[in-house]
Amino acid sequence: MRGQQPVILIGVDPHKSSHTAVAVDTAGHQVAQRRFVVNAGTFRQLMRWCEQWPDRRFAVEGAGGLGRSLAQQLAAAGENVVDVPSTLSARARLLATGGDRKTDAKDALHVAQVALFHHDLRPRGPGRPDHDPAAADRAT
């Protein structure tokens, strides 16, 4: 893989008013983070930020709930997306911090780390019951 960038996994902690994204490398180390205010341009801003990692995957906490819209938009845009249940990311946070103060950035980091090391998470996208092909059109 010499000369190529490694796959980056982007964990997202979605909320009604903001989404926090953290990019991690293949060892689970944070390489970048960004918070996005939810508005009509959020998806476009997220994708622009992610362009620096052409070989990427996404992990969205609660992709069947609060993160559903974002997960659908990512999948409709052809991105590789998995759902990280909040119970798994909460366990990862507890193990990593011993119950330390909870932040959106730490949550997004743990979402990414869970997805990195759990290979049995549910993918989101084409061919899945929750797939909405019009989601990408609504995001632009």
PDB file of C-alpha atoms in Angstrom:
ATOM      1  CA  MET A   1       0.000   0.000   0.000  1.00  0.00           C
ATOM      2  CA  ARG A   2       3.036   2.260  -0.374  1.00  0.00           C
ATOM      3  CA  GLY A   3       2.148   5.688  -1.766  1.00  0.00           C
ATOM      4  CA  GLN A   4      -1.536   5.318  -0.942  1.00  0.00           C
ATOM      5  CA  GLN A   5      -3.395   6.905   1.941  1.00  0.00           C
ATOM      6  CA  PRO A   6      -4.833   4.405   4.408  1.00  0.00           C
ATOM      7  CA  VAL A   7      -8.577   4.020   4.787  1.00  0.00           C
ATOM      8  CA  ILE A   8      -9.979   6.628   7.146  1.00  0.00           C
ATOM      9  CA  LEU A   9     -13.032   5.846   9.229  1.00  0.00           C
ATOM     10  CA  ILE A  10     -15.268   8.811  10.040  1.00  0.00           C
ATOM     11  CA  GLY A  11     -17.418   8.438  13.127  1.00  0.00           C
ATOM     12  CA  VAL A  12     -20.424  10.725  13.456  1.00  0.00           C
ATOM     13  CA  ASP A  13     -22.344  11.621  16.606  1.00  0.00           C
ATOM     14  CA  PRO A  14     -25.588  13.108  15.224  1.00  0.00           C
ATOM     15  CA  HIS A  15     -27.901  15.459  17.094  1.00  0.00           C
ATOM     16  CA  LYS A  16     -30.848  17.597  16.028  1.00  0.00           C
ATOM     17  CA  SER A  17     -28.829  20.818  16.012  1.00  0.00           C
ATOM     18  CA  SER A  18     -25.309  19.560  15.183  1.00  0.00           C
ATOM     19  CA  HIS A  19     -23.289  16.592  13.935  1.00  0.00           C
ATOM     20  CA  THR A  20     -19.792  15.977  15.252  1.00  0.00           C
ATOM     21  CA  ALA A  21     -17.456  13.985  13.009  1.00  0.00           C
ATOM     22  CA  VAL A  22     -14.119  12.467  13.976  1.00  0.00           C
ATOM     23  CA  ALA A  23     -11.746  10.833  11.485  1.00  0.00           C
ATOM     24  CA  VAL A  24      -9.548   7.979  12.709  1.00  0.00           C
ATOM     25  CA  ASP A  25      -6.761   6.005  11.051  1.00  0.00           C
ATOM     26  CA  THR A  26      -6.590   2.199  10.833  1.00  0.00           C
ATOM     27  CA  ALA A  27      -5.154   2.024  14.369  1.00  0.00           C
ATOM     28  CA  GLY A  28      -8.064   4.032  15.796  1.00  0.00           C
ATOM     29  CA  HIS A  29      -6.063   7.213  16.403  1.00  0.00           C
ATOM     30  CA  GLN A  30      -7.866  10.508  15.828  1.00  0.00           C
ATOM     31  CA  VAL A  31      -6.555  12.457  12.835  1.00  0.00           C
ATOM     32  CA  ALA A  32      -9.193  15.218  12.637  1.00  0.00           C
ATOM     33  CA  GLN A  33     -12.516  16.374  14.028  1.00  0.00           C
ATOM     34  CA  ARG A  34     -15.180  18.861  13.072  1.00  0.00           C
ATOM     35  CA  ARG A  35     -18.592  19.959  14.294  1.00  0.00           C
ATOM     36  CA  PHE A  36     -21.288  20.805  11.741  1.00  0.00           C
ATOM     37  CA  VAL A  37     -24.353  22.895  12.547  1.00  0.00           C
ATOM     38  CA  VAL A  38     -27.397  21.187  11.061  1.00  0.00           C
ATOM     39  CA  ASN A  39     -28.898  23.252   8.247  1.00  0.00           C
ATOM     40  CA  ALA A  40     -29.556  22.931   4.509  1.00  0.00           C
ATOM     41  CA  GLY A  41     -25.811  22.853   3.719  1.00  0.00           C
ATOM     42  CA  THR A  42     -24.648  20.381   6.383  1.00  0.00           C
ATOM     43  CA  PHE A  43     -24.292  17.355   4.115  1.00  0.00           C
ATOM     44  CA  ARG A  44     -22.396  19.363   1.502  1.00  0.00           C
ATOM     45  CA  GLN A  45     -20.039  20.745   4.185  1.00  0.00           C
ATOM     46  CA  LEU A  46     -19.408  17.261   5.585  1.00  0.00           C
ATOM     47  CA  MET A  47     -18.594  15.880   2.144  1.00  0.00           C
ATOM     48  CA  ARG A  48     -16.284  18.792   1.365  1.00  0.00           C
ATOM     49  CA  TRP A  49     -14.412  18.194   4.657  1.00  0.00           C
ATOM     50  CA  CYS A  50     -14.111  14.474   3.853  1.00  0.00           C
ATOM     51  CA  GLU A  51     -12.637  15.028   0.377  1.00  0.00           C
ATOM     52  CA  GLN A  52      -9.165  14.981   1.952  1.00  0.00           C
ATOM     53  CA  TRP A  53      -9.650  11.233   2.516  1.00  0.00           C
ATOM     54  CA  PRO A  54     -10.672   9.681  -0.802  1.00  0.00           C
ATOM     55  CA  ASP A  55     -10.556   6.170   0.710  1.00  0.00           C
ATOM     56  CA  ARG A  56     -13.021   6.490   3.582  1.00  0.00           C
ATOM     57  CA  ARG A  57     -15.835   4.774   5.441  1.00  0.00           C
ATOM     58  CA  PHE A  58     -18.518   6.235   7.689  1.00  0.00           C
ATOM     59  CA  ALA A  59     -19.940   5.054  11.000  1.00  0.00           C
ATOM     60  CA  VAL A  60     -23.076   6.831  12.188  1.00  0.00           C
ATOM     61  CA  GLU A  61     -24.366   6.382  15.716  1.00  0.00           C
ATOM     62  CA  GLY A  62     -28.052   5.517  15.662  1.00  0.00           C
ATOM     63  CA  ALA A  63     -28.328   5.265  11.864  1.00  0.00           C
ATOM     64  CA  GLY A  64     -31.789   3.799  12.333  1.00  0.00           C
ATOM     65  CA  GLY A  65     -32.879   6.663  14.602  1.00  0.00           C
ATOM     66  CA  LEU A  66     -31.526  10.180  15.015  1.00  0.00           C
ATOM     67  CA  GLY A  67     -28.743   9.522  12.497  1.00  0.00           C
ATOM     68  CA  ARG A  68     -31.043   7.993   9.901  1.00  0.00           C
ATOM     69  CA  SER A  69     -31.296  10.994   7.589  1.00  0.00           C
ATOM     70  CA  LEU A  70     -27.527  11.496   7.492  1.00  0.00           C
ATOM     71  CA  ALA A  71     -26.871   7.776   6.974  1.00  0.00           C
ATOM     72  CA  GLN A  72     -29.364   7.709   4.102  1.00  0.00           C
ATOM     73  CA  GLN A  73     -27.779  10.758   2.468  1.00  0.00           C
ATOM     74  CA  LEU A  74     -24.305   9.219   2.752  1.00  0.00           C
ATOM     75  CA  ALA A  75     -25.465   5.898   1.331  1.00  0.00           C
ATOM     76  CA  ALA A  76     -27.353   7.595  -1.513  1.00  0.00           C
ATOM     77  CA  ALA A  77     -24.123   9.423  -2.378  1.00  0.00           C
ATOM     78  CA  GLY A  78     -22.370   6.045  -2.682  1.00  0.00           C
ATOM     79  CA  GLU A  79     -20.520   6.167   0.640  1.00  0.00           C
ATOM     80  CA  ASN A  80     -19.806   3.065   2.722  1.00  0.00           C
ATOM     81  CA  VAL A  81     -21.876   3.503   5.924  1.00  0.00           C
ATOM     82  CA  VAL A  82     -22.442   1.337   8.995  1.00  0.00           C
ATOM     83  CA  ASP A  83     -24.798   1.790  11.927  1.00  0.00           C
ATOM     84  CA  VAL A  84     -23.197   1.886  15.388  1.00  0.00           C
ATOM     85  CA  PRO A  85     -25.806   1.292  18.082  1.00  0.00           C
ATOM     86  CA  SER A  86     -25.563   3.818  20.915  1.00  0.00           C
ATOM     87  CA  THR A  87     -25.181   0.981  23.433  1.00  0.00           C
ATOM     88  CA  LEU A  88     -21.897  -0.077  21.793  1.00  0.00           C
ATOM     89  CA  SER A  89     -20.436   3.429  21.649  1.00  0.00           C
ATOM     90  CA  ALA A  90     -21.474   4.017  25.291  1.00  0.00           C
ATOM     91  CA  ARG A  91     -19.619   0.860  26.344  1.00  0.00           C
ATOM     92  CA  ALA A  92     -16.539   1.962  24.422  1.00  0.00           C
ATOM     93  CA  ARG A  93     -16.658   5.359  26.118  1.00  0.00           C
ATOM     94  CA  LEU A  94     -16.937   3.770  29.555  1.00  0.00           C
ATOM     95  CA  LEU A  95     -14.026   1.415  28.901  1.00  0.00           C
ATOM     96  CA  ALA A  96     -11.832   4.157  27.454  1.00  0.00           C
ATOM     97  CA  THR A  97     -12.470   6.848  30.037  1.00  0.00           C
ATOM     98  CA  GLY A  98     -13.740   5.122  33.135  1.00  0.00           C
ATOM     99  CA  GLY A  99     -16.879   7.250  32.954  1.00  0.00           C
ATOM    100  CA  ASP A 100     -15.087  10.551  32.311  1.00  0.00           C
ATOM    101  CA  ARG A 101     -16.987  13.612  31.073  1.00  0.00           C
ATOM    102  CA  LYS A 102     -19.061  12.930  27.960  1.00  0.00           C
ATOM    103  CA  THR A 103     -18.570  15.173  24.901  1.00  0.00           C
ATOM    104  CA  ASP A 104     -19.820  14.946  21.328  1.00  0.00           C
ATOM    105  CA  ALA A 105     -16.241  14.716  20.029  1.00  0.00           C
ATOM    106  CA  LYS A 106     -15.436  11.814  22.364  1.00  0.00           C
ATOM    107  CA  ASP A 107     -18.693  10.125  21.369  1.00  0.00           C
ATOM    108  CA  ALA A 108     -17.854  10.464  17.657  1.00  0.00           C
ATOM    109  CA  LEU A 109     -14.364   9.085  18.336  1.00  0.00           C
ATOM    110  CA  HIS A 110     -15.818   6.063  20.105  1.00  0.00           C
ATOM    111  CA  VAL A 111     -18.343   5.536  17.285  1.00  0.00           C
ATOM    112  CA  ALA A 112     -15.440   5.388  14.812  1.00  0.00           C
ATOM    113  CA  GLN A 113     -13.371   3.084  17.026  1.00  0.00           C
ATOM    114  CA  VAL A 114     -16.285   0.692  17.547  1.00  0.00           C
ATOM    115  CA  ALA A 115     -16.835   0.505  13.782  1.00  0.00           C
ATOM    116  CA  LEU A 116     -13.129  -0.056  13.209  1.00  0.00           C
ATOM    117  CA  PHE A 117     -12.983  -3.114  15.435  1.00  0.00           C
ATOM    118  CA  HIS A 118     -16.529  -4.555  15.158  1.00  0.00           C
ATOM    119  CA  HIS A 119     -16.954  -6.109  11.734  1.00  0.00           C
ATOM    120  CA  ASP A 120     -20.532  -7.276  12.287  1.00  0.00           C
ATOM    121  CA  LEU A 121     -22.248  -3.859  12.246  1.00  0.00           C
ATOM    122  CA  ARG A 122     -25.242  -3.321   9.965  1.00  0.00           C
ATOM    123  CA  PRO A 123     -24.379  -1.587   6.702  1.00  0.00           C
ATOM    124  CA  ARG A 124     -26.651   1.131   5.344  1.00  0.00           C
ATOM    125  CA  GLY A 125     -27.255   1.797   1.692  1.00  0.00           C
ATOM    126  CA  PRO A 126     -28.548   0.403  -1.596  1.00  0.00           C
ATOM    127  CA  GLY A 127     -30.327  -2.905  -1.203  1.00  0.00           C
ATOM    128  CA  ARG A 128     -31.134  -2.206   2.444  1.00  0.00           C
ATOM    129  CA  PRO A 129     -34.720  -1.756   3.678  1.00  0.00           C
ATOM    130  CA  ASP A 130     -33.985   1.736   5.023  1.00  0.00           C
ATOM    131  CA  HIS A 131     -32.372   2.976   1.804  1.00  0.00           C
ATOM    132  CA  ASP A 132     -33.899   6.163   0.410  1.00  0.00           C
ATOM    133  CA  PRO A 133     -32.506   6.886  -3.095  1.00  0.00           C
ATOM    134  CA  ALA A 134     -33.919  10.430  -3.058  1.00  0.00           C
ATOM    135  CA  ALA A 135     -31.949  11.377   0.084  1.00  0.00           C
ATOM    136  CA  ALA A 136     -28.895  12.621  -1.847  1.00  0.00           C
ATOM    137  CA  ASP A 137     -31.089  14.815  -4.033  1.00  0.00           C
ATOM    138  CA  ARG A 138     -32.661  16.424  -0.957  1.00  0.00           C
ATOM    139  CA  ALA A 139     -29.196  17.048   0.516  1.00  0.00           C
ATOM    140  CA  THR A 140     -28.051  19.228  -2.388  1.00  0.00           C
TER     141      THR A 140
END
